[in-house]
Short mmCIF file of C-alpha atoms and ligand atoms in Angstrom, two decimals:
data_model
loop_
_atom_site.label_atom_id
_atom_site.label_comp_id
_atom_site.label_asym_id
_atom_site.label_seq_id
_atom_site.Cartn_x
_atom_site.Cartn_y
_atom_site.Cartn_z
CA MET A 27 -70.01 -177.82 10.46
CA VAL A 28 -70.96 -175.31 7.71
CA PRO A 29 -67.92 -174.74 5.27
CA PHE A 30 -67.16 -171.28 4.08
CA ASP A 31 -65.22 -169.57 1.51
CA PHE A 32 -64.38 -166.01 2.67
CA GLN A 33 -62.15 -163.46 1.76
CA LEU A 34 -62.42 -159.58 2.95
CA ARG A 35 -61.89 -157.02 0.02
CA ILE A 36 -62.62 -153.99 1.70
CA ARG A 37 -60.04 -151.93 3.65
CA ILE A 38 -61.80 -150.45 6.58
CA VAL A 39 -60.39 -147.22 7.98
CA PHE A 40 -62.25 -146.52 11.22
CA GLY A 41 -61.89 -143.53 13.93
CA GLN A 42 -63.09 -140.43 15.07
CA GLY A 43 -61.68 -137.85 12.35
CA THR A 44 -60.86 -140.19 9.92
CA LEU A 45 -62.88 -138.28 7.12
CA GLU A 46 -59.59 -135.99 7.04
CA ARG A 47 -58.04 -139.02 5.30
CA LEU A 48 -60.29 -138.96 2.62
CA GLY A 49 -58.07 -137.04 -0.06
CA GLN A 50 -55.13 -139.14 1.04
CA LEU A 51 -56.57 -142.43 0.82
CA ALA A 52 -58.18 -141.40 -2.70
CA ARG A 53 -54.78 -140.27 -3.95
CA GLY A 54 -53.05 -143.70 -2.93
CA LEU A 55 -55.73 -145.63 -5.01
CA GLY A 56 -54.82 -143.27 -7.83
CA PHE A 57 -57.98 -141.09 -7.97
CA ARG A 58 -57.38 -138.18 -10.35
CA ARG A 59 -61.06 -137.12 -11.51
CA THR A 60 -63.74 -138.89 -9.35
CA LEU A 61 -67.65 -138.83 -9.41
CA LEU A 62 -68.83 -137.66 -5.67
CA VAL A 63 -72.34 -139.30 -5.11
CA ALA A 64 -73.87 -137.51 -2.29
CA ASP A 65 -77.39 -137.41 -1.24
CA ALA A 66 -78.99 -133.49 -0.92
CA GLY A 67 -79.48 -134.11 2.95
CA ILE A 68 -75.34 -134.62 2.91
CA LEU A 69 -74.95 -131.48 0.69
CA GLN A 70 -76.97 -129.34 3.03
CA ALA A 71 -75.05 -130.65 6.27
CA GLY A 72 -71.90 -129.31 4.61
CA TYR A 73 -70.05 -132.83 4.06
CA VAL A 74 -69.78 -132.20 0.20
CA ALA A 75 -67.95 -128.99 0.53
CA GLU A 76 -65.81 -130.95 2.76
CA ALA A 77 -64.96 -133.92 1.02
CA MET A 78 -64.61 -131.45 -2.04
CA ARG A 79 -61.90 -129.72 -0.29
CA LEU A 80 -60.27 -132.89 1.00
CA LEU A 81 -60.02 -134.35 -2.28
CA GLU A 82 -59.15 -131.00 -3.90
CA ALA A 83 -56.24 -130.73 -1.38
CA ALA A 84 -55.00 -134.01 -2.63
CA SER A 85 -54.95 -132.63 -6.31
CA ILE A 86 -57.94 -134.78 -7.15
CA GLU A 87 -60.77 -133.21 -9.28
CA ALA A 88 -64.42 -134.29 -7.71
CA LEU A 89 -67.40 -133.55 -9.76
CA PRO A 90 -70.67 -133.98 -7.49
CA PHE A 91 -73.82 -135.50 -8.54
CA HIS A 92 -77.07 -135.36 -6.27
CA ALA A 93 -80.07 -135.95 -8.26
CA PHE A 94 -81.40 -138.77 -6.40
CA ASP A 95 -83.68 -139.78 -3.47
CA GLN A 96 -83.59 -142.22 -0.42
CA ASN A 97 -84.87 -144.86 -2.62
CA PRO A 98 -82.54 -144.41 -5.66
CA ASP A 99 -84.33 -146.13 -8.81
CA SER A 100 -83.25 -147.20 -12.10
CA ALA A 101 -84.13 -143.62 -13.67
CA MET A 102 -81.88 -141.68 -11.41
CA VAL A 103 -78.90 -144.22 -11.70
CA GLU A 104 -79.44 -143.61 -15.67
CA ALA A 105 -79.16 -139.85 -15.07
CA GLY A 106 -76.23 -140.29 -13.06
CA ARG A 107 -74.54 -142.32 -15.92
CA ARG A 108 -75.52 -139.55 -18.60
CA PHE A 109 -74.12 -136.77 -16.10
CA ALA A 110 -71.05 -138.71 -15.57
CA GLU A 111 -70.13 -140.34 -19.10
CA PRO A 112 -68.82 -137.08 -20.82
CA LEU A 113 -66.84 -136.00 -17.53
CA ARG A 114 -64.24 -139.02 -18.16
CA ILE A 115 -64.01 -139.97 -14.44
CA ASP A 116 -61.62 -142.57 -13.19
CA SER A 117 -63.43 -143.12 -9.66
CA VAL A 118 -66.15 -142.84 -7.59
CA VAL A 119 -67.07 -141.55 -4.18
CA GLY A 120 -70.21 -142.74 -2.51
CA LEU A 121 -70.80 -140.29 0.39
CA GLY A 122 -73.83 -140.63 2.68
CA GLY A 123 -76.57 -143.06 3.87
CA GLY A 124 -77.00 -146.51 2.23
CA SER A 125 -78.88 -144.67 -0.86
CA SER A 126 -75.69 -142.52 -1.65
CA ILE A 127 -73.51 -145.23 -1.81
CA ASP A 128 -75.86 -147.81 -3.68
CA CYS A 129 -76.43 -145.07 -6.14
CA ALA A 130 -73.06 -144.45 -6.51
CA ARG A 131 -72.24 -148.11 -7.18
CA GLY A 132 -75.40 -148.46 -9.72
CA ILE A 133 -73.82 -145.57 -11.60
CA ASN A 134 -70.46 -147.40 -11.57
CA PHE A 135 -72.08 -150.41 -13.16
CA LEU A 136 -73.82 -148.53 -16.15
CA LEU A 137 -70.52 -146.43 -16.86
CA THR A 138 -68.24 -149.20 -16.83
CA ASN A 139 -70.81 -151.95 -18.64
CA GLY A 140 -73.44 -150.29 -20.28
CA GLY A 141 -76.99 -151.21 -20.54
CA THR A 142 -79.26 -151.05 -17.92
CA ILE A 143 -79.56 -151.72 -13.86
CA ALA A 144 -81.72 -154.80 -14.46
CA ASP A 145 -78.87 -156.23 -16.83
CA TYR A 146 -77.15 -156.91 -13.52
CA ARG A 147 -79.91 -158.31 -10.99
CA GLY A 148 -78.23 -161.13 -9.16
CA TYR A 149 -74.24 -161.53 -8.62
CA GLY A 150 -71.31 -160.97 -11.04
CA LYS A 151 -72.91 -160.19 -14.26
CA ALA A 152 -70.38 -157.27 -15.03
CA THR A 153 -67.79 -158.35 -17.60
CA THR A 154 -65.71 -155.41 -17.05
CA PRO A 155 -64.62 -154.34 -13.61
CA LEU A 156 -65.84 -151.25 -12.02
CA LEU A 157 -64.32 -148.09 -11.37
CA PRO A 158 -62.32 -148.04 -7.63
CA MET A 159 -64.77 -146.53 -5.12
CA ILE A 160 -64.78 -145.39 -1.62
CA ALA A 161 -67.34 -145.69 0.74
CA VAL A 162 -67.90 -142.87 3.00
CA PRO A 163 -71.49 -143.75 5.22
CA THR A 164 -72.96 -140.83 7.44
CA THR A 165 -75.37 -143.05 8.84
CA ALA A 166 -75.33 -146.31 10.82
CA GLY A 167 -77.75 -148.41 8.90
CA THR A 168 -77.74 -150.31 5.45
CA GLY A 169 -73.98 -150.95 6.08
CA SER A 170 -73.87 -150.87 2.21
CA GLU A 171 -70.22 -150.07 2.07
CA ALA A 172 -69.48 -153.41 3.53
CA GLN A 173 -71.33 -155.02 0.41
CA SER A 174 -70.78 -155.52 -3.13
CA TYR A 175 -74.49 -155.12 -4.16
CA ALA A 176 -76.16 -152.05 -5.37
CA VAL A 177 -79.87 -152.28 -4.32
CA ILE A 178 -81.63 -149.91 -6.85
CA ALA A 179 -85.66 -149.86 -7.28
CA ASP A 180 -87.33 -150.22 -10.55
CA ALA A 181 -88.42 -146.86 -11.64
CA LYS A 182 -91.86 -148.21 -13.08
CA THR A 183 -92.52 -150.91 -9.88
CA HIS A 184 -90.95 -149.35 -7.22
CA MET A 185 -89.51 -153.13 -6.39
CA LYS A 186 -85.99 -153.34 -5.39
CA VAL A 187 -83.87 -155.30 -7.37
CA ALA A 188 -79.77 -156.35 -5.98
CA CYS A 189 -77.36 -156.18 -8.31
CA GLY A 190 -74.04 -157.90 -7.14
CA ASP A 191 -70.61 -158.07 -8.45
CA PRO A 192 -66.82 -158.77 -6.65
CA SER A 193 -65.57 -155.54 -8.29
CA ALA A 194 -68.47 -153.60 -7.15
CA ALA A 195 -67.35 -153.53 -3.39
CA ALA A 196 -65.73 -150.40 -1.98
CA ARG A 197 -61.73 -150.35 -1.88
CA VAL A 198 -62.14 -148.44 1.05
CA ALA A 199 -64.70 -148.27 3.81
CA LEU A 200 -64.12 -145.05 5.60
CA LEU A 201 -65.69 -145.13 8.80
CA ASP A 202 -65.91 -141.83 10.88
CA PRO A 203 -68.22 -141.86 13.71
CA GLU A 204 -68.11 -138.21 14.13
CA VAL A 205 -69.95 -137.61 10.75
CA THR A 206 -73.22 -139.58 12.01
CA PHE A 207 -73.46 -137.01 15.21
CA THR A 208 -75.46 -134.43 13.10
CA ALA A 209 -78.03 -137.03 11.49
CA PRO A 210 -81.61 -136.07 12.47
CA HIS A 211 -83.11 -138.20 15.24
CA HIS A 212 -85.72 -139.89 12.67
CA VAL A 213 -82.82 -141.05 10.64
CA THR A 214 -80.65 -142.14 13.43
CA ALA A 215 -83.51 -144.42 14.44
CA MET A 216 -84.70 -145.53 11.10
CA ALA A 217 -81.20 -146.41 9.92
CA GLY A 218 -80.31 -148.07 13.50
CA PHE A 219 -83.30 -150.35 13.14
CA ASP A 220 -82.34 -151.19 9.64
CA ALA A 221 -78.87 -152.24 10.94
CA LEU A 222 -80.44 -154.29 14.10
CA ALA A 223 -82.57 -155.84 11.81
CA HIS A 224 -79.59 -157.02 9.66
CA ALA A 225 -77.61 -158.61 12.57
CA VAL A 226 -80.76 -160.56 13.56
CA GLU A 227 -81.79 -161.82 10.02
CA THR A 228 -78.37 -162.75 8.86
CA ALA A 229 -78.07 -164.82 12.35
CA VAL A 230 -80.37 -167.21 11.27
CA THR A 231 -80.66 -167.60 7.49
CA MET A 232 -80.29 -170.70 5.14
CA ARG A 233 -76.62 -169.20 3.96
CA GLN A 234 -75.40 -168.45 7.49
CA THR A 235 -71.60 -169.87 8.18
CA PRO A 236 -69.32 -169.63 11.38
CA MET A 237 -68.15 -166.74 9.85
CA SER A 238 -71.11 -164.81 8.95
CA ASP A 239 -72.12 -165.51 12.73
CA THR A 240 -68.79 -163.94 14.07
CA PHE A 241 -70.10 -160.63 12.45
CA SER A 242 -73.93 -161.32 12.93
CA LEU A 243 -73.13 -161.63 16.83
CA ARG A 244 -70.66 -159.08 17.36
CA ALA A 245 -73.07 -156.42 15.20
CA TRP A 246 -75.83 -157.20 17.44
CA ARG A 247 -73.89 -157.12 20.61
CA LEU A 248 -72.80 -153.38 19.42
CA LEU A 249 -76.12 -152.13 18.14
CA ASN A 250 -77.96 -153.61 21.06
CA ASP A 251 -75.98 -151.90 23.49
CA ALA A 252 -75.51 -148.37 21.56
CA PHE A 253 -78.85 -148.00 20.12
CA GLU A 254 -80.94 -146.69 23.11
CA ARG A 255 -77.66 -144.50 23.67
CA VAL A 256 -77.63 -142.58 20.78
CA LEU A 257 -81.34 -142.16 20.82
CA LEU A 258 -80.96 -140.36 24.14
CA HIS A 259 -77.45 -138.85 23.69
CA PRO A 260 -76.83 -138.12 20.00
CA ALA A 261 -73.35 -136.74 20.66
CA ASP A 262 -71.96 -139.63 22.55
CA ALA A 263 -69.02 -140.60 20.77
CA GLU A 264 -68.86 -144.28 22.32
CA ALA A 265 -72.33 -145.09 21.61
CA ARG A 266 -71.99 -143.42 17.75
CA ALA A 267 -68.91 -145.31 17.13
CA GLY A 268 -70.57 -148.91 18.44
CA MET A 269 -73.61 -148.19 15.91
CA GLN A 270 -71.21 -147.58 13.27
CA LEU A 271 -69.20 -150.61 13.57
CA GLY A 272 -72.30 -152.51 14.53
CA ALA A 273 -73.83 -151.48 10.85
CA HIS A 274 -70.97 -152.22 9.58
CA TYR A 275 -70.38 -155.96 10.66
CA ALA A 276 -74.06 -156.63 10.02
CA GLY A 277 -73.17 -155.36 6.49
CA MET A 278 -70.49 -158.13 6.45
CA ALA A 279 -72.49 -160.64 7.46
CA ILE A 280 -75.32 -159.95 4.97
CA GLU A 281 -72.35 -160.35 2.34
CA GLN A 282 -72.16 -164.02 3.26
CA SER A 283 -75.43 -164.70 4.63
CA MET A 284 -78.18 -162.60 2.74
CA LEU A 285 -81.26 -161.69 4.58
CA GLY A 286 -84.79 -163.09 5.16
CA ALA A 287 -88.46 -162.66 5.82
CA ALA A 288 -88.48 -159.34 7.18
CA HIS A 289 -86.60 -157.90 4.46
CA ALA A 290 -89.19 -159.61 2.08
CA CYS A 291 -91.93 -158.15 3.58
CA ALA A 292 -90.74 -154.89 4.00
CA ASN A 293 -89.90 -154.24 0.43
CA PRO A 294 -93.52 -154.15 -0.94
CA LEU A 295 -94.51 -151.56 1.62
CA THR A 296 -91.96 -149.31 0.49
CA ALA A 297 -92.55 -149.81 -2.94
CA ARG A 298 -96.64 -149.38 -2.43
CA TYR A 299 -96.87 -147.21 0.74
CA ASN A 300 -93.43 -145.46 0.73
CA LEU A 301 -93.08 -146.48 4.11
CA PRO A 302 -89.24 -146.17 5.08
CA HIS A 303 -87.15 -149.17 5.00
CA GLY A 304 -86.33 -148.71 8.58
CA LEU A 305 -89.85 -148.44 9.75
CA ALA A 306 -91.14 -151.24 7.86
CA LEU A 307 -88.51 -153.43 9.72
CA ALA A 308 -89.45 -152.09 13.22
CA ILE A 309 -93.35 -152.91 12.66
CA LEU A 310 -92.40 -156.27 10.85
CA LEU A 311 -89.26 -158.24 12.68
CA PRO A 312 -90.66 -158.71 16.03
CA HIS A 313 -93.39 -160.83 14.42
CA VAL A 314 -91.06 -162.40 11.85
CA VAL A 315 -89.03 -163.64 15.03
CA ARG A 316 -91.74 -165.34 16.48
CA TRP A 317 -92.50 -166.83 13.00
CA ASN A 318 -89.09 -168.28 12.77
CA GLY A 319 -89.29 -169.18 16.44
CA GLY A 320 -89.82 -172.78 15.54
CA VAL A 321 -86.52 -173.42 13.58
CA ALA A 322 -84.33 -170.29 14.77
CA ALA A 323 -85.13 -170.46 18.45
CA GLU A 324 -81.33 -171.84 19.46
CA ARG A 325 -79.95 -169.02 17.19
CA TYR A 326 -81.84 -166.35 18.66
CA ALA A 327 -80.67 -167.71 22.28
CA ALA A 328 -77.21 -167.35 20.86
CA LEU A 329 -78.01 -164.05 20.05
CA LEU A 330 -79.44 -163.22 23.60
CA ASN A 331 -76.29 -164.45 24.84
CA SER A 332 -77.93 -167.66 26.48
CA PRO A 333 -76.62 -170.35 24.18
CA ARG A 334 -76.70 -173.32 26.60
CA ARG A 335 -80.22 -172.75 27.56
CA ARG A 336 -81.74 -175.41 25.29
CA ALA A 337 -84.62 -176.28 27.24
CA ARG A 338 -85.73 -172.48 27.46
CA ASP A 339 -85.21 -172.25 23.58
CA GLN A 340 -88.69 -171.97 22.89
CA ASP A 341 -88.89 -168.44 24.94
CA ALA A 342 -85.74 -167.45 23.04
CA ALA A 343 -87.90 -165.93 20.00
CA GLU A 344 -90.44 -164.40 22.48
CA ALA A 345 -87.82 -162.72 24.55
CA LEU A 346 -85.78 -161.59 21.37
CA ALA A 347 -89.18 -160.11 20.06
CA PHE A 348 -89.99 -158.64 23.16
CA ARG A 349 -86.23 -156.63 23.10
CA LEU A 350 -86.97 -155.67 19.53
CA GLU A 351 -90.14 -154.20 20.46
CA ASP A 352 -88.64 -152.42 23.52
CA LEU A 353 -86.14 -150.91 20.87
CA ALA A 354 -88.68 -149.96 18.44
CA ARG A 355 -90.75 -148.09 21.28
CA ALA A 356 -87.22 -146.07 22.46
CA ALA A 357 -86.82 -145.28 18.75
CA GLY A 358 -90.44 -144.02 18.61
CA LEU A 359 -91.11 -146.66 15.93
CA ALA A 360 -93.86 -148.79 17.66
CA VAL A 361 -96.88 -148.73 15.35
CA THR A 362 -98.70 -151.27 13.45
CA LEU A 363 -99.51 -151.55 9.71
CA SER A 364 -103.06 -150.19 10.10
CA ASP A 365 -101.34 -147.04 11.85
CA SER A 366 -99.27 -146.61 8.39
CA GLY A 367 -102.50 -146.91 6.62
CA VAL A 368 -102.32 -150.57 5.37
CA GLU A 369 -105.61 -152.12 5.06
CA GLU A 370 -106.20 -156.00 5.45
CA THR A 371 -107.75 -156.13 2.17
CA ALA A 372 -104.28 -155.13 0.71
CA LEU A 373 -102.68 -158.07 2.31
CA PRO A 374 -103.00 -160.96 -0.09
CA GLU A 375 -101.46 -158.76 -2.89
CA LEU A 376 -98.65 -157.52 -0.54
CA ALA A 377 -98.10 -161.01 0.30
CA ALA A 378 -97.73 -161.96 -3.37
CA GLU A 379 -95.21 -159.48 -3.87
CA ALA A 380 -93.11 -160.59 -0.77
CA ALA A 381 -93.09 -164.14 -1.91
CA GLN A 382 -91.35 -162.98 -5.02
CA GLN A 383 -88.50 -161.06 -3.00
CA TRP A 384 -85.10 -163.10 -3.57
CA THR A 385 -84.22 -162.31 0.02
CA GLY A 386 -87.33 -164.58 1.22
CA THR A 387 -85.48 -167.51 0.06
CA PHE A 388 -82.83 -167.39 2.58
CA ASN A 389 -85.38 -167.22 5.10
CA PRO A 390 -84.85 -170.32 7.84
CA CYS A 391 -88.37 -171.10 8.01
CA PRO A 392 -89.52 -171.82 4.16
CA PHE A 393 -91.18 -168.38 3.41
CA ASP A 394 -94.03 -167.99 0.66
CA ALA A 395 -97.03 -166.15 0.19
CA ALA A 396 -99.14 -168.01 3.00
CA GLY A 397 -96.32 -167.07 5.67
CA ALA A 398 -96.19 -163.78 4.44
CA ILE A 399 -99.81 -162.88 5.04
CA ASP A 400 -99.14 -164.45 8.73
CA ILE A 401 -96.76 -162.00 9.33
CA TYR A 402 -98.67 -159.08 7.72
CA ARG A 403 -101.60 -160.00 10.00
CA ALA A 404 -99.72 -160.36 13.18
CA ALA A 405 -98.19 -156.89 12.33
CA LEU A 406 -101.71 -155.20 11.47
ZN1 ZN B 9 -82.05 -153.42 5.47
#
């Protein structure tokens, strides 16, 4: 039995319409002047105005920041710090997809501890606790609201850096499935596949424990059941709720179990080809599952709910890869690397970068540049 040390740090408030409780929850944490970090899409969808109204009704001054994009980088986080520093804020609200919550957390690191985001690479580098934060995810995807890491790209190399600290965890994750109803189809598709990939990768890493397992398996079941339904019926409240909880549970699993080769191979594709994270994962994950099959088949069989079929475990990786390909097809994400403009001659350089990714070190099958080439080639 694998030992673990687990403490839930984040209060989870879940339910349709719970956004209405934002002001009350913030007030309960003592917020007075808060930095509201929300991406441009959320501003357009009207949720920034809604959040400001709720915060102001609770006598909290909200100061909005929007100057970042879907892959927040070190320069955007620095701009956020410059914006927020003179405002003397006492708290942060991250409202939006993973990019908003990551950006909010990145700004929080710099405001409280100074320096640049690269100084916080890894875990536990903050010497002063971060300002209290409430995270309100508006997509079911990254599960960033369940984590204590900010994933920020380097502005020059575009490579993602993960910066974690116990105090970077949100005080409250406010999960209101209703705010995900209006997400455009491609956002639902790509964010949803990201969450699926988190459930699959966390279920098999070297860090996986009985506790992370609980979250990985439950996340997979919720997401696997709801993904096609939300794609077909965007206003299906039960399916939206399943996706949001599933994405959150998968985020909780990452917090303990980390990720694997699919994320290691996806990051250079986003950095070099600007391939959206969820699309890169849809291209790669089925091949990673096959590549890990020799060592992870029993775990994959558990995901497929057939843990006792050991004699047929060899088929489990293939069965799971097929299922993931079906889900990618349903989401309109069933493409190859060649379709996305990646040529075979680029693979060695991509593979060298993939092998440098911290996340690859947790993959159950030892992962290096040679492995990355095999995976990229299979996905070409
Ligand atoms: Zn991801």
